[in-house]
CSV table of C-alpha atoms in Angstrom, one decimal:
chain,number,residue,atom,x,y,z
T,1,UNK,CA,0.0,0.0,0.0
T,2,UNK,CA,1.2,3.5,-1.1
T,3,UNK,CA,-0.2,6.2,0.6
T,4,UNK,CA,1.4,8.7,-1.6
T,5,UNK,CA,0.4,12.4,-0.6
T,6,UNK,CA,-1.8,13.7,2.1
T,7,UNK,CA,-2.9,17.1,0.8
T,8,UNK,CA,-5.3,19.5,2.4
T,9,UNK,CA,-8.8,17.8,2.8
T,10,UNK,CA,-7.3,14.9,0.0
T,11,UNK,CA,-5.0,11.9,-0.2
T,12,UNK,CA,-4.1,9.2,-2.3
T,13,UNK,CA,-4.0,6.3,-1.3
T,14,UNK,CA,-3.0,3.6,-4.2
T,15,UNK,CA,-4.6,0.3,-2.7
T,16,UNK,CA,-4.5,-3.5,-4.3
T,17,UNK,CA,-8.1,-2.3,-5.5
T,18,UNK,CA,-6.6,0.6,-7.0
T,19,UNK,CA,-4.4,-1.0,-8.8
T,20,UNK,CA,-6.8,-3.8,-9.8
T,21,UNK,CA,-9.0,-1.6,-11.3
T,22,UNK,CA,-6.2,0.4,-13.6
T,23,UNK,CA,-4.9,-3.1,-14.8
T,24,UNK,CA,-8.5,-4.3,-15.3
T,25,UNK,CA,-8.9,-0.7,-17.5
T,26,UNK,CA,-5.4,0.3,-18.7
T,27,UNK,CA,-3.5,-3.1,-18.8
T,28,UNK,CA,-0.3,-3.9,-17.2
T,29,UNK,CA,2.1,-1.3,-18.4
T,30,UNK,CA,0.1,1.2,-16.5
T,31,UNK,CA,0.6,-0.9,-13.4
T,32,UNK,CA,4.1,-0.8,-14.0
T,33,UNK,CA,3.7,3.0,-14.2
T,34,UNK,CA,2.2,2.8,-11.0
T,35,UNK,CA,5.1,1.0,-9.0
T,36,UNK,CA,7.7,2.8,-10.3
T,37,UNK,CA,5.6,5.9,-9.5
T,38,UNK,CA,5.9,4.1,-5.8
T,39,UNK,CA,9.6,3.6,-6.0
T,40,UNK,CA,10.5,7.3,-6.7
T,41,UNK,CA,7.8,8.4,-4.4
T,42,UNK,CA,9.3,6.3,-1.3
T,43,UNK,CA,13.0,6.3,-2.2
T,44,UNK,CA,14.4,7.0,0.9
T,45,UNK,CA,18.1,7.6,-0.6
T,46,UNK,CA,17.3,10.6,-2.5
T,47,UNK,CA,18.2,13.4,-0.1
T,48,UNK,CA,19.7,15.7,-2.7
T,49,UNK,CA,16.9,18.6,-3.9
T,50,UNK,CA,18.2,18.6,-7.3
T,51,UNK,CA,18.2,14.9,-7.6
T,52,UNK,CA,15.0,14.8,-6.7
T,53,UNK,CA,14.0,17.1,-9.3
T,54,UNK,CA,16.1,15.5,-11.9
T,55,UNK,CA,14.6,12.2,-11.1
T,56,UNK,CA,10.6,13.3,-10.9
T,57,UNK,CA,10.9,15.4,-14.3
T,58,UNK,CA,12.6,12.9,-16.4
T,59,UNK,CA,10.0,10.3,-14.9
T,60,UNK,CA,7.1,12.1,-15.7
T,61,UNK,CA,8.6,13.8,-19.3
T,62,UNK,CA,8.4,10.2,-20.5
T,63,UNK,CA,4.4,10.2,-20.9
T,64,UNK,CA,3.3,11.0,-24.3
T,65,UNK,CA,1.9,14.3,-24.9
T,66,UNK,CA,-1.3,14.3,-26.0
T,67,UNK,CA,-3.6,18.1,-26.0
T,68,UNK,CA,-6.5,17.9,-24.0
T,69,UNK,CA,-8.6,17.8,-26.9
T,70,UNK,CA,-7.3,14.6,-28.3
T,71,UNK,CA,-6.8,13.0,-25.2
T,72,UNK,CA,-10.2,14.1,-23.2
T,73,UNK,CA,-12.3,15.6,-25.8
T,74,UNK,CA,-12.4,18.9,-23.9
T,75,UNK,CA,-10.7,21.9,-24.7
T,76,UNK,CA,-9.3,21.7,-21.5
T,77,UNK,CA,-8.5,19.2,-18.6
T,78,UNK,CA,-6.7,19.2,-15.4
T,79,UNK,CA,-5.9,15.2,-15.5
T,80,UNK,CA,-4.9,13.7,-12.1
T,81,UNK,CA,-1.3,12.1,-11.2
T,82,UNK,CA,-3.1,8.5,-11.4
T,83,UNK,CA,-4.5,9.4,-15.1
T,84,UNK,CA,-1.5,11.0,-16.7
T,85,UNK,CA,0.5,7.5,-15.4
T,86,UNK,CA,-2.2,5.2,-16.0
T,87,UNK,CA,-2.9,7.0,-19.7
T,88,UNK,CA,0.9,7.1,-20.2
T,89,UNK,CA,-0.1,11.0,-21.8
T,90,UNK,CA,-1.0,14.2,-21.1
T,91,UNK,CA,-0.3,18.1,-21.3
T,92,UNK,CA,1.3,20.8,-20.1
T,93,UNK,CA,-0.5,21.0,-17.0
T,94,UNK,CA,-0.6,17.6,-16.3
T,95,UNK,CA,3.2,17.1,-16.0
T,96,UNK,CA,3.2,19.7,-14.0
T,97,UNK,CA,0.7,19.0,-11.2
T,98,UNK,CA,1.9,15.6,-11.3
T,99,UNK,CA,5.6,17.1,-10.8
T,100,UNK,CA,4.0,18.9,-7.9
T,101,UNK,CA,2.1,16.4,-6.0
T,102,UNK,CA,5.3,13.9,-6.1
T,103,UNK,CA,7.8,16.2,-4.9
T,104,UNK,CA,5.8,17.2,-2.1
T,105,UNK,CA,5.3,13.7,-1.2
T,106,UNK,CA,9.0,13.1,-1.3
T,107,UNK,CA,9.6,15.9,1.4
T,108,UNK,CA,10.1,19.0,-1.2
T,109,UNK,CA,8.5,21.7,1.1
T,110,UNK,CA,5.2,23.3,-0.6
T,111,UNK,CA,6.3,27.0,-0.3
T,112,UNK,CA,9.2,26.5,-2.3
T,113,UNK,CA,7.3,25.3,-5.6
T,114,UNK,CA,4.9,26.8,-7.7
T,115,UNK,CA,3.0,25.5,-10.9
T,116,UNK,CA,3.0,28.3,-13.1
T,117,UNK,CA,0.9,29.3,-15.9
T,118,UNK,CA,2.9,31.1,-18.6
T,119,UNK,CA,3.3,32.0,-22.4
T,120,UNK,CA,5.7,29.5,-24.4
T,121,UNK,CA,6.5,32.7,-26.4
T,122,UNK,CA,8.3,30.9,-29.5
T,123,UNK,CA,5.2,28.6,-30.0
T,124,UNK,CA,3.3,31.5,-29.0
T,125,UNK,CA,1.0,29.7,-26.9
T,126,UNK,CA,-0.2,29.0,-23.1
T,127,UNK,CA,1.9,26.7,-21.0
T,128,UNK,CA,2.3,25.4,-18.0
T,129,UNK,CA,5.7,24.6,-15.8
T,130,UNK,CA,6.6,23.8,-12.3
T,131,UNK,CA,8.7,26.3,-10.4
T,132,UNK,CA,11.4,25.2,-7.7
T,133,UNK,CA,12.5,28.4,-5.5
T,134,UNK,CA,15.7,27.3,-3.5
T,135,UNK,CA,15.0,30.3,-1.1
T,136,UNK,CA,12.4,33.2,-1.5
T,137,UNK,CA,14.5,35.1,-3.1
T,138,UNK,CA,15.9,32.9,-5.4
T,139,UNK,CA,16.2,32.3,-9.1
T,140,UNK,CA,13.9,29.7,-9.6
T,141,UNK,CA,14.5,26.2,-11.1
T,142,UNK,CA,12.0,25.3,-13.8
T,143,UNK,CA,10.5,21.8,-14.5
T,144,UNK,CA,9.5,21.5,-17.9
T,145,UNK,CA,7.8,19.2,-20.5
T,146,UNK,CA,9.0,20.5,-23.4
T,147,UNK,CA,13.2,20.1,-22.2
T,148,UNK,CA,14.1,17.7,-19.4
T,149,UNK,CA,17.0,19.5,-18.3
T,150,UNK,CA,16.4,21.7,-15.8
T,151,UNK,CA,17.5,25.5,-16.2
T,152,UNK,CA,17.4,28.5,-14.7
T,153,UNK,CA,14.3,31.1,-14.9
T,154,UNK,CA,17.3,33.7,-15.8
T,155,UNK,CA,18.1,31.2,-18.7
T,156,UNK,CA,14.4,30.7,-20.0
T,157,UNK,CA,13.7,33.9,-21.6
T,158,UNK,CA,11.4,32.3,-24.0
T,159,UNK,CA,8.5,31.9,-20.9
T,160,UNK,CA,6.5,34.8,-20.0
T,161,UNK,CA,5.2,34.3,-16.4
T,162,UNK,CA,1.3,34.9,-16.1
T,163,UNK,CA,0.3,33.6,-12.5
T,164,UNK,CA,0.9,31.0,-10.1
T,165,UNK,CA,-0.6,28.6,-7.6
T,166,UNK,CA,-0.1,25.5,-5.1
T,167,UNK,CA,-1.7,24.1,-2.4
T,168,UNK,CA,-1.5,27.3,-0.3
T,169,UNK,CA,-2.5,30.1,-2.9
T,170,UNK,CA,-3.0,31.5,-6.2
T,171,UNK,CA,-0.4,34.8,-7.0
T,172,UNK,CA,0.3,36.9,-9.9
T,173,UNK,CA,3.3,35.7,-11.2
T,174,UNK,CA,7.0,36.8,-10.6
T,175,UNK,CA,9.4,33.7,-12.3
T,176,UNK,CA,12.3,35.6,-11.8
T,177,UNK,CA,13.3,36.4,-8.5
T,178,UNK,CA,10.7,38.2,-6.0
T,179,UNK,CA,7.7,36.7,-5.4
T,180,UNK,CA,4.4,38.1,-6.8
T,181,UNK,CA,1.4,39.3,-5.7
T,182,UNK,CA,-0.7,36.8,-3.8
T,183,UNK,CA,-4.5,37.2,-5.1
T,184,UNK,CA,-6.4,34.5,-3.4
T,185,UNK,CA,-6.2,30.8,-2.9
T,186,UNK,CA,-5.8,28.1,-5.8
T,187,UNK,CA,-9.5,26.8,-5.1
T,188,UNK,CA,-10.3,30.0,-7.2
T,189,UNK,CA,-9.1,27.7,-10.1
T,190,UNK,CA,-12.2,26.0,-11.6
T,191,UNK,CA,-10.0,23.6,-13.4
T,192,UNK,CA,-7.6,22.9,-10.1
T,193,UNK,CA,-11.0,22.4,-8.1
T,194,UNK,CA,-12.7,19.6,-10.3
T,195,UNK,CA,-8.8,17.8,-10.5
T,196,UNK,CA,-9.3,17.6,-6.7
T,197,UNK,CA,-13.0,16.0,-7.1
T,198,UNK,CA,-12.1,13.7,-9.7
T,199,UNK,CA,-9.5,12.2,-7.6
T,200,UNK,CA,-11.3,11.7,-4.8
T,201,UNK,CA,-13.9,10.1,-6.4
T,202,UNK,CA,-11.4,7.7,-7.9
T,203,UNK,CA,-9.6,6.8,-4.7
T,204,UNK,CA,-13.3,5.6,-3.8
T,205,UNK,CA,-13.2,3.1,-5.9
């Protein structure tokens, strides 16, 4: 049994009847998804920040991306950690959230990450990316989909920083540097709130 993040009034739990069901729906390779989700989740020799970062992006980079559109038939869909994995595909967003959840879980303090919305300004279109601050202050790292190494805000001119949220708040967006202003908390985010129903709905199953 995995009990893989406790998060506000939420948690996920991945049970034998969890995993049942995603073999019974998504075969065995998403299983296998599953457990080496569990293994980087519980790997207690990782104390290294930047490992762990290394580690969770390339993990999660390795799911097909697929738009929302194709993958959902919506224009837009916040998919859970469990559905991007059990899928093997998702967005922009989804890498990100699920980027977010694991780190946490693997003892990456909340303040210091941020899933950001911003302009991808050479494709010219929205994205979504994971921010690591160090300290406050700091140049933040950025987790990213569309590059698995991890660089610098300073070095990733080509995002344009819109707003950010975690569990803890929703802020106008500052990548580089100070933070920005807060503006409310994340449940303010439609798309953020019925991510949070779906999965607990699914961890009823």
């Amino acid at each position: 049994m995995l009990c893989l993040l406790s998060f506000s009034a939420i948690s996920l739990e991945i049970t034998d009847d969890i995993i049942k069901f995603i073999e019974n729906k998504f075969g065995s390779p998403a299983v296998e998804r599953l457990l080496q989700w569990e293994k980087i989740a519980n790997a207690q020799t990782i104390s290294s920040a930047d490992d762990k970062l290394t580690l969770v992006n390339r993990f999660f980079n390795q799911a097909k991306f697929i738009s929302d559109q194709a993958h959902w038939g919506k224009e837009d869909y916040w998919a859970t950690p469990l559905e991007l994995l059990a899928t093997n595909g998702g967005d922009c967003e989804d890498y990100s959230i699920a980027k977010y959840f694991t780190l946490r879980e693997m003892g990456v303090p909340d303040e210091k990450m941020k899933i950001t919305y911003v302009k991808a300004l050479k494709l010219n279109q929205a994205h979504m990316i994971l921010a690591y601050y160090p300290t406050p202050s700091s140049d933040p790292l950025v987790l990213d989909n569309l590059i698995n190494e991890i660089k610098p805000a300073s070095e990733r001119t080509d995002l344009q920083p819109v707003y950010s949220f975690n569990g803890e708040g929703l802020w106008l967006a500052k990548l580089r540097g100070q933070e920005g202003k807060r503006i409310g908390n994340a449940d303010k985010l439609k798309s953020w709130k019925d991510l949070l129903t779906r999965h607990t709905e699914l961890m009823k199953r």
